[in-house]
């Protein structure tokens, strides 16, 4: 089928600007409905609607192409409207602190999923140690804050540097392994880090670290609510905007790296490692760099999480966390930034909204994930081909 047979946004009955506005507003409204829904039938109905939408897109690819074309032609509008929605979102949640908490966790998991996507999605490097570097960042910042009185803003770069160093340490020996053996190396690294956090006295052992001080910015403590034009947002909104800013930084980094020579090198390695080496690409260096970038962003997320909950323990950074992050990347769509974020939000909300099923919750989550993958075998939003030129 030729590309001319696929309708573009300009051939659609709706103008591209209206398509962009409707898509973003409907997406934000659907997320709001999931966050605020309390009855299980309503939650299942919302997930069914999402599944039906993805099934329709799978059956009618022209719909997806039209939406993508509209966003590509109205990129500035989409960006500005997205920022406005993110800034205004806490106002629509009101005093629903539980829903706001879920959004904060989903934002942090989105950063972790984007961090792993540089490896799994871009370079096809299986890494089950993202949860470990997430923990390294959290513990580094927490120890510096508790023992030396450093602020969040001072511990952020320190935690990122420490985690990046561990990323290099993991990446160097991992270059001698391939495929499933490489995955086993990263699993072993994650287990070692978890056992260290669990057994060392200066990390608090199994009891973890308590009393991480609340950050402040320009004299405003993050424990205080935000008051805007007489509207009072709960104190969690401070961390919401902080986590949203970090995700924005991660998205910008993903875009820059994807369009750079580094991103091209990672994609070449994913396509054929031997061919990439024959073309003069330093495969070992770019793989190690992927480990370092993953650890750098994961440490940022870990630092914000530590200051947000004010208490961390080894149970927050288990092997299951790494598996969950990898599932988010696969379900969302590998090497697709938007898809990875959607996967992170979906797999953050699913377990929480299905708590009513108690012991069967993981079973229901697994079934829903399998159904989504059946509907979209390459992920909810598969990797898109690269576009170059004035409109890339």
JSON list of N, CA, C and O in Angstrom, two decimals, residues 24-66:
[
{"chain": "A", "resi": 24, "resn": "UNK", "atom": "N", "xyz": [-5.45, 15.79, 22.90]},
{"chain": "A", "resi": 24, "resn": "UNK", "atom": "CA", "xyz": [-4.84, 16.08, 24.20]},
{"chain": "A", "resi": 24, "resn": "UNK", "atom": "C", "xyz": [-5.89, 16.24, 25.29]},
{"chain": "A", "resi": 24, "resn": "UNK", "atom": "O", "xyz": [-5.69, 15.76, 26.42]},
{"chain": "A", "resi": 25, "resn": "UNK", "atom": "N", "xyz": [-7.00, 16.88, 24.99]},
{"chain": "A", "resi": 25, "resn": "UNK", "atom": "CA", "xyz": [-8.05, 17.07, 25.99]},
{"chain": "A", "resi": 25, "resn": "UNK", "atom": "C", "xyz": [-8.70, 15.73, 26.34]},
{"chain": "A", "resi": 25, "resn": "UNK", "atom": "O", "xyz": [-8.94, 15.42, 27.52]},
{"chain": "A", "resi": 26, "resn": "UNK", "atom": "N", "xyz": [-8.97, 14.91, 25.34]},
{"chain": "A", "resi": 26, "resn": "UNK", "atom": "CA", "xyz": [-9.57, 13.59, 25.60]},
{"chain": "A", "resi": 26, "resn": "UNK", "atom": "C", "xyz": [-8.61, 12.72, 26.40]},
{"chain": "A", "resi": 26, "resn": "UNK", "atom": "O", "xyz": [-9.03, 12.02, 27.35]},
{"chain": "A", "resi": 27, "resn": "UNK", "atom": "N", "xyz": [-7.32, 12.76, 26.08]},
{"chain": "A", "resi": 27, "resn": "UNK", "atom": "CA", "xyz": [-6.34, 12.00, 26.84]},
{"chain": "A", "resi": 27, "resn": "UNK", "atom": "C", "xyz": [-6.27, 12.43, 28.29]},
{"chain": "A", "resi": 27, "resn": "UNK", "atom": "O", "xyz": [-6.24, 11.60, 29.21]},
{"chain": "A", "resi": 28, "resn": "UNK", "atom": "N", "xyz": [-6.26, 13.75, 28.51]},
{"chain": "A", "resi": 28, "resn": "UNK", "atom": "CA", "xyz": [-6.22, 14.27, 29.88]},
{"chain": "A", "resi": 28, "resn": "UNK", "atom": "C", "xyz": [-7.50, 13.92, 30.63]},
{"chain": "A", "resi": 28, "resn": "UNK", "atom": "O", "xyz": [-7.46, 13.59, 31.83]},
{"chain": "A", "resi": 29, "resn": "UNK", "atom": "N", "xyz": [-8.64, 13.99, 29.95]},
{"chain": "A", "resi": 29, "resn": "UNK", "atom": "CA", "xyz": [-9.92, 13.65, 30.60]},
{"chain": "A", "resi": 29, "resn": "UNK", "atom": "C", "xyz": [-9.99, 12.18, 30.95]},
{"chain": "A", "resi": 29, "resn": "UNK", "atom": "O", "xyz": [-10.49, 11.80, 32.03]},
{"chain": "A", "resi": 30, "resn": "UNK", "atom": "N", "xyz": [-9.48, 11.32, 30.08]},
{"chain": "A", "resi": 30, "resn": "UNK", "atom": "CA", "xyz": [-9.49, 9.88, 30.36]},
{"chain": "A", "resi": 30, "resn": "UNK", "atom": "C", "xyz": [-8.60, 9.56, 31.56]},
{"chain": "A", "resi": 30, "resn": "UNK", "atom": "O", "xyz": [-8.97, 8.75, 32.43]},
{"chain": "A", "resi": 31, "resn": "UNK", "atom": "N", "xyz": [-7.44, 10.22, 31.63]},
{"chain": "A", "resi": 31, "resn": "UNK", "atom": "CA", "xyz": [-6.55, 10.02, 32.78]},
{"chain": "A", "resi": 31, "resn": "UNK", "atom": "C", "xyz": [-7.23, 10.51, 34.06]},
{"chain": "A", "resi": 31, "resn": "UNK", "atom": "O", "xyz": [-7.16, 9.84, 35.11]},
{"chain": "A", "resi": 32, "resn": "UNK", "atom": "N", "xyz": [-7.91, 11.65, 34.00]},
{"chain": "A", "resi": 32, "resn": "UNK", "atom": "CA", "xyz": [-8.63, 12.17, 35.17]},
{"chain": "A", "resi": 32, "resn": "UNK", "atom": "C", "xyz": [-9.71, 11.19, 35.63]},
{"chain": "A", "resi": 32, "resn": "UNK", "atom": "O", "xyz": [-9.87, 10.96, 36.83]},
{"chain": "A", "resi": 33, "resn": "UNK", "atom": "N", "xyz": [-10.41, 10.62, 34.66]},
{"chain": "A", "resi": 33, "resn": "UNK", "atom": "CA", "xyz": [-11.47, 9.66, 35.01]},
{"chain": "A", "resi": 33, "resn": "UNK", "atom": "C", "xyz": [-10.89, 8.42, 35.69]},
{"chain": "A", "resi": 33, "resn": "UNK", "atom": "O", "xyz": [-11.46, 7.91, 36.66]},
{"chain": "A", "resi": 34, "resn": "UNK", "atom": "N", "xyz": [-9.75, 7.94, 35.20]},
{"chain": "A", "resi": 34, "resn": "UNK", "atom": "CA", "xyz": [-9.11, 6.78, 35.82]},
{"chain": "A", "resi": 34, "resn": "UNK", "atom": "C", "xyz": [-8.62, 7.10, 37.23]},
{"chain": "A", "resi": 34, "resn": "UNK", "atom": "O", "xyz": [-8.74, 6.28, 38.14]},
{"chain": "A", "resi": 35, "resn": "UNK", "atom": "N", "xyz": [-8.07, 8.29, 37.40]},
{"chain": "A", "resi": 35, "resn": "UNK", "atom": "CA", "xyz": [-7.52, 8.67, 38.70]},
{"chain": "A", "resi": 35, "resn": "UNK", "atom": "C", "xyz": [-8.62, 8.84, 39.74]},
{"chain": "A", "resi": 35, "resn": "UNK", "atom": "O", "xyz": [-8.41, 8.49, 40.91]},
{"chain": "A", "resi": 36, "resn": "UNK", "atom": "N", "xyz": [-9.73, 9.38, 39.34]},
{"chain": "A", "resi": 36, "resn": "UNK", "atom": "CA", "xyz": [-10.79, 9.70, 40.31]},
{"chain": "A", "resi": 36, "resn": "UNK", "atom": "C", "xyz": [-11.84, 8.61, 40.44]},
{"chain": "A", "resi": 36, "resn": "UNK", "atom": "O", "xyz": [-12.67, 8.67, 41.35]},
{"chain": "A", "resi": 37, "resn": "UNK", "atom": "N", "xyz": [-11.83, 7.62, 39.54]},
{"chain": "A", "resi": 37, "resn": "UNK", "atom": "CA", "xyz": [-12.83, 6.56, 39.59]},
{"chain": "A", "resi": 37, "resn": "UNK", "atom": "C", "xyz": [-12.63, 5.71, 40.85]},
{"chain": "A", "resi": 37, "resn": "UNK", "atom": "O", "xyz": [-11.51, 5.32, 41.18]},
{"chain": "A", "resi": 38, "resn": "UNK", "atom": "N", "xyz": [-13.70, 5.44, 41.55]},
{"chain": "A", "resi": 38, "resn": "UNK", "atom": "CA", "xyz": [-13.64, 4.65, 42.77]},
{"chain": "A", "resi": 38, "resn": "UNK", "atom": "C", "xyz": [-14.33, 3.30, 42.65]},
{"chain": "A", "resi": 38, "resn": "UNK", "atom": "O", "xyz": [-13.99, 2.37, 43.37]},
{"chain": "A", "resi": 39, "resn": "UNK", "atom": "N", "xyz": [-15.29, 3.19, 41.76]},
{"chain": "A", "resi": 39, "resn": "UNK", "atom": "CA", "xyz": [-15.99, 1.91, 41.59]},
{"chain": "A", "resi": 39, "resn": "UNK", "atom": "C", "xyz": [-15.24, 1.04, 40.57]},
{"chain": "A", "resi": 39, "resn": "UNK", "atom": "O", "xyz": [-14.81, 1.51, 39.53]},
{"chain": "A", "resi": 40, "resn": "UNK", "atom": "N", "xyz": [-15.11, -0.23, 40.91]},
{"chain": "A", "resi": 40, "resn": "UNK", "atom": "CA", "xyz": [-14.38, -1.17, 40.04]},
{"chain": "A", "resi": 40, "resn": "UNK", "atom": "C", "xyz": [-15.03, -1.31, 38.67]},
{"chain": "A", "resi": 40, "resn": "UNK", "atom": "O", "xyz": [-14.32, -1.34, 37.66]},
{"chain": "A", "resi": 41, "resn": "UNK", "atom": "N", "xyz": [-16.37, -1.40, 38.56]},
{"chain": "A", "resi": 41, "resn": "UNK", "atom": "CA", "xyz": [-16.98, -1.50, 37.22]},
{"chain": "A", "resi": 41, "resn": "UNK", "atom": "C", "xyz": [-16.61, -0.32, 36.33]},
{"chain": "A", "resi": 41, "resn": "UNK", "atom": "O", "xyz": [-16.37, -0.49, 35.13]},
{"chain": "A", "resi": 42, "resn": "UNK", "atom": "N", "xyz": [-16.56, 0.89, 36.92]},
{"chain": "A", "resi": 42, "resn": "UNK", "atom": "CA", "xyz": [-16.20, 2.06, 36.13]},
{"chain": "A", "resi": 42, "resn": "UNK", "atom": "C", "xyz": [-14.75, 1.97, 35.66]},
{"chain": "A", "resi": 42, "resn": "UNK", "atom": "O", "xyz": [-14.43, 2.30, 34.51]},
{"chain": "A", "resi": 43, "resn": "UNK", "atom": "N", "xyz": [-13.85, 1.54, 36.55]},
{"chain": "A", "resi": 43, "resn": "UNK", "atom": "CA", "xyz": [-12.44, 1.38, 36.19]},
{"chain": "A", "resi": 43, "resn": "UNK", "atom": "C", "xyz": [-12.29, 0.38, 35.04]},
{"chain": "A", "resi": 43, "resn": "UNK", "atom": "O", "xyz": [-11.59, 0.63, 34.05]},
{"chain": "A", "resi": 44, "resn": "UNK", "atom": "N", "xyz": [-12.97, -0.77, 35.16]},
{"chain": "A", "resi": 44, "resn": "UNK", "atom": "CA", "xyz": [-12.90, -1.78, 34.11]},
{"chain": "A", "resi": 44, "resn": "UNK", "atom": "C", "xyz": [-13.49, -1.27, 32.81]},
{"chain": "A", "resi": 44, "resn": "UNK", "atom": "O", "xyz": [-12.97, -1.57, 31.72]},
{"chain": "A", "resi": 45, "resn": "UNK", "atom": "N", "xyz": [-14.55, -0.46, 32.91]},
{"chain": "A", "resi": 45, "resn": "UNK", "atom": "CA", "xyz": [-15.16, 0.11, 31.71]},
{"chain": "A", "resi": 45, "resn": "UNK", "atom": "C", "xyz": [-14.20, 1.07, 31.02]},
{"chain": "A", "resi": 45, "resn": "UNK", "atom": "O", "xyz": [-14.09, 1.09, 29.78]},
{"chain": "A", "resi": 46, "resn": "UNK", "atom": "N", "xyz": [-13.47, 1.87, 31.81]},
{"chain": "A", "resi": 46, "resn": "UNK", "atom": "CA", "xyz": [-12.51, 2.81, 31.23]},
{"chain": "A", "resi": 46, "resn": "UNK", "atom": "C", "xyz": [-11.38, 2.07, 30.53]},
{"chain": "A", "resi": 46, "resn": "UNK", "atom": "O", "xyz": [-10.96, 2.46, 29.43]},
{"chain": "A", "resi": 47, "resn": "UNK", "atom": "N", "xyz": [-10.89, 1.01, 31.16]},
{"chain": "A", "resi": 47, "resn": "UNK", "atom": "CA", "xyz": [-9.83, 0.23, 30.52]},
{"chain": "A", "resi": 47, "resn": "UNK", "atom": "C", "xyz": [-10.36, -0.47, 29.27]},
{"chain": "A", "resi": 47, "resn": "UNK", "atom": "O", "xyz": [-9.63, -0.64, 28.28]},
{"chain": "A", "resi": 48, "resn": "UNK", "atom": "N", "xyz": [-11.63, -0.86, 29.30]},
{"chain": "A", "resi": 48, "resn": "UNK", "atom": "CA", "xyz": [-12.23, -1.47, 28.11]},
{"chain": "A", "resi": 48, "resn": "UNK", "atom": "C", "xyz": [-12.32, -0.46, 26.97]},
{"chain": "A", "resi": 48, "resn": "UNK", "atom": "O", "xyz": [-12.09, -0.80, 25.80]},
{"chain": "A", "resi": 49, "resn": "UNK", "atom": "N", "xyz": [-12.65, 0.79, 27.31]},
{"chain": "A", "resi": 49, "resn": "UNK", "atom": "CA", "xyz": [-12.68, 1.84, 26.29]},
{"chain": "A", "resi": 49, "resn": "UNK", "atom": "C", "xyz": [-11.30, 2.04, 25.68]},
{"chain": "A", "resi": 49, "resn": "UNK", "atom": "O", "xyz": [-11.16, 2.17, 24.45]},
{"chain": "A", "resi": 50, "resn": "UNK", "atom": "N", "xyz": [-10.27, 2.05, 26.54]},
{"chain": "A", "resi": 50, "resn": "UNK", "atom": "CA", "xyz": [-8.91, 2.18, 26.03]},
{"chain": "A", "resi": 50, "resn": "UNK", "atom": "C", "xyz": [-8.56, 1.01, 25.12]},
{"chain": "A", "resi": 50, "resn": "UNK", "atom": "O", "xyz": [-7.98, 1.19, 24.03]},
{"chain": "A", "resi": 51, "resn": "UNK", "atom": "N", "xyz": [-8.90, -0.20, 25.56]},
{"chain": "A", "resi": 51, "resn": "UNK", "atom": "CA", "xyz": [-8.62, -1.37, 24.72]},
{"chain": "A", "resi": 51, "resn": "UNK", "atom": "C", "xyz": [-9.34, -1.30, 23.39]},
{"chain": "A", "resi": 51, "resn": "UNK", "atom": "O", "xyz": [-8.77, -1.65, 22.35]},
{"chain": "A", "resi": 52, "resn": "UNK", "atom": "N", "xyz": [-10.60, -0.84, 23.41]},
{"chain": "A", "resi": 52, "resn": "UNK", "atom": "CA", "xyz": [-11.34, -0.71, 22.17]},
{"chain": "A", "resi": 52, "resn": "UNK", "atom": "C", "xyz": [-10.73, 0.32, 21.23]},
{"chain": "A", "resi": 52, "resn": "UNK", "atom": "O", "xyz": [-10.69, 0.12, 20.01]},
{"chain": "A", "resi": 53, "resn": "UNK", "atom": "N", "xyz": [-10.22, 1.41, 21.82]},
{"chain": "A", "resi": 53, "resn": "UNK", "atom": "CA", "xyz": [-9.58, 2.45, 21.01]},
{"chain": "A", "resi": 53, "resn": "UNK", "atom": "C", "xyz": [-8.33, 1.91, 20.32]},
{"chain": "A", "resi": 53, "resn": "UNK", "atom": "O", "xyz": [-8.10, 2.16, 19.13]},
{"chain": "A", "resi": 54, "resn": "UNK", "atom": "N", "xyz": [-7.52, 1.16, 21.08]},
{"chain": "A", "resi": 54, "resn": "UNK", "atom": "CA", "xyz": [-6.30, 0.60, 20.48]},
{"chain": "A", "resi": 54, "resn": "UNK", "atom": "C", "xyz": [-6.64, -0.47, 19.45]},
{"chain": "A", "resi": 54, "resn": "UNK", "atom": "O", "xyz": [-5.94, -0.62, 18.45]},
{"chain": "A", "resi": 55, "resn": "UNK", "atom": "N", "xyz": [-7.72, -1.23, 19.69]},
{"chain": "A", "resi": 55, "resn": "UNK", "atom": "CA", "xyz": [-8.14, -2.23, 18.69]},
{"chain": "A", "resi": 55, "resn": "UNK", "atom": "C", "xyz": [-8.57, -1.54, 17.40]},
{"chain": "A", "resi": 55, "resn": "UNK", "atom": "O", "xyz": [-8.26, -2.01, 16.30]},
{"chain": "A", "resi": 56, "resn": "UNK", "atom": "N", "xyz": [-9.30, -0.42, 17.54]},
{"chain": "A", "resi": 56, "resn": "UNK", "atom": "CA", "xyz": [-9.73, 0.32, 16.35]},
{"chain": "A", "resi": 56, "resn": "UNK", "atom": "C", "xyz": [-8.54, 0.85, 15.57]},
{"chain": "A", "resi": 56, "resn": "UNK", "atom": "O", "xyz": [-8.51, 0.78, 14.34]},
{"chain": "A", "resi": 57, "resn": "UNK", "atom": "N", "xyz": [-7.55, 1.38, 16.31]},
{"chain": "A", "resi": 57, "resn": "UNK", "atom": "CA", "xyz": [-6.35, 1.89, 15.64]},
{"chain": "A", "resi": 57, "resn": "UNK", "atom": "C", "xyz": [-5.61, 0.77, 14.93]},
{"chain": "A", "resi": 57, "resn": "UNK", "atom": "O", "xyz": [-5.06, 0.94, 13.84]},
{"chain": "A", "resi": 58, "resn": "UNK", "atom": "N", "xyz": [-5.60, -0.42, 15.57]},
{"chain": "A", "resi": 58, "resn": "UNK", "atom": "CA", "xyz": [-4.93, -1.57, 14.96]},
{"chain": "A", "resi": 58, "resn": "UNK", "atom": "C", "xyz": [-5.63, -1.98, 13.67]},
{"chain": "A", "resi": 58, "resn": "UNK", "atom": "O", "xyz": [-4.97, -2.35, 12.68]},
{"chain": "A", "resi": 59, "resn": "UNK", "atom": "N", "xyz": [-6.96, -1.91, 13.66]},
{"chain": "A", "resi": 59, "resn": "UNK", "atom": "CA", "xyz": [-7.72, -2.32, 12.49]},
{"chain": "A", "resi": 59, "resn": "UNK", "atom": "C", "xyz": [-7.74, -1.23, 11.41]},
{"chain": "A", "resi": 59, "resn": "UNK", "atom": "O", "xyz": [-7.82, -1.53, 10.23]},
{"chain": "A", "resi": 60, "resn": "UNK", "atom": "N", "xyz": [-7.66, 0.04, 11.86]},
{"chain": "A", "resi": 60, "resn": "UNK", "atom": "CA", "xyz": [-7.69, 1.17, 10.92]},
{"chain": "A", "resi": 60, "resn": "UNK", "atom": "C", "xyz": [-6.44, 2.02, 11.10]},
{"chain": "A", "resi": 60, "resn": "UNK", "atom": "O", "xyz": [-6.47, 3.06, 11.77]},
{"chain": "A", "resi": 61, "resn": "UNK", "atom": "N", "xyz": [-5.31, 1.61, 10.53]},
{"chain": "A", "resi": 61, "resn": "UNK", "atom": "CA", "xyz": [-4.06, 2.36, 10.69]},
{"chain": "A", "resi": 61, "resn": "UNK", "atom": "C", "xyz": [-4.14, 3.81, 10.20]},
{"chain": "A", "resi": 61, "resn": "UNK", "atom": "O", "xyz": [-3.37, 4.66, 10.66]},
{"chain": "A", "resi": 62, "resn": "UNK", "atom": "N", "xyz": [-5.08, 4.08, 9.30]},
{"chain": "A", "resi": 62, "resn": "UNK", "atom": "CA", "xyz": [-5.20, 5.44, 8.76]},
{"chain": "A", "resi": 62, "resn": "UNK", "atom": "C", "xyz": [-5.54, 6.44, 9.86]},
{"chain": "A", "resi": 62, "resn": "UNK", "atom": "O", "xyz": [-5.14, 7.61, 9.79]},
{"chain": "A", "resi": 63, "resn": "UNK", "atom": "N", "xyz": [-6.29, 5.99, 10.87]},
{"chain": "A", "resi": 63, "resn": "UNK", "atom": "CA", "xyz": [-6.65, 6.88, 11.98]},
{"chain": "A", "resi": 63, "resn": "UNK", "atom": "C", "xyz": [-5.40, 7.32, 12.73]},
{"chain": "A", "resi": 63, "resn": "UNK", "atom": "O", "xyz": [-5.20, 8.51, 13.03]},
{"chain": "A", "resi": 64, "resn": "UNK", "atom": "N", "xyz": [-4.53, 6.36, 13.02]},
{"chain": "A", "resi": 64, "resn": "UNK", "atom": "CA", "xyz": [-3.29, 6.67, 13.72]},
{"chain": "A", "resi": 64, "resn": "UNK", "atom": "C", "xyz": [-2.40, 7.58, 12.90]},
{"chain": "A", "resi": 64, "resn": "UNK", "atom": "O", "xyz": [-1.82, 8.54, 13.42]},
{"chain": "A", "resi": 65, "resn": "UNK", "atom": "N", "xyz": [-2.31, 7.31, 11.60]},
{"chain": "A", "resi": 65, "resn": "UNK", "atom": "CA", "xyz": [-1.48, 8.14, 10.73]},
{"chain": "A", "resi": 65, "resn": "UNK", "atom": "C", "xyz": [-2.00, 9.56, 10.66]},
{"chain": "A", "resi": 65, "resn": "UNK", "atom": "O", "xyz": [-1.22, 10.52, 10.61]},
{"chain": "A", "resi": 66, "resn": "UNK", "atom": "N", "xyz": [-3.32, 9.72, 10.67]},
{"chain": "A", "resi": 66, "resn": "UNK", "atom": "CA", "xyz": [-3.91, 11.06, 10.62]},
{"chain": "A", "resi": 66, "resn": "UNK", "atom": "C", "xyz": [-3.57, 11.85, 11.88]},
{"chain": "A", "resi": 66, "resn": "UNK", "atom": "O", "xyz": [-3.21, 13.03, 11.81]}
]
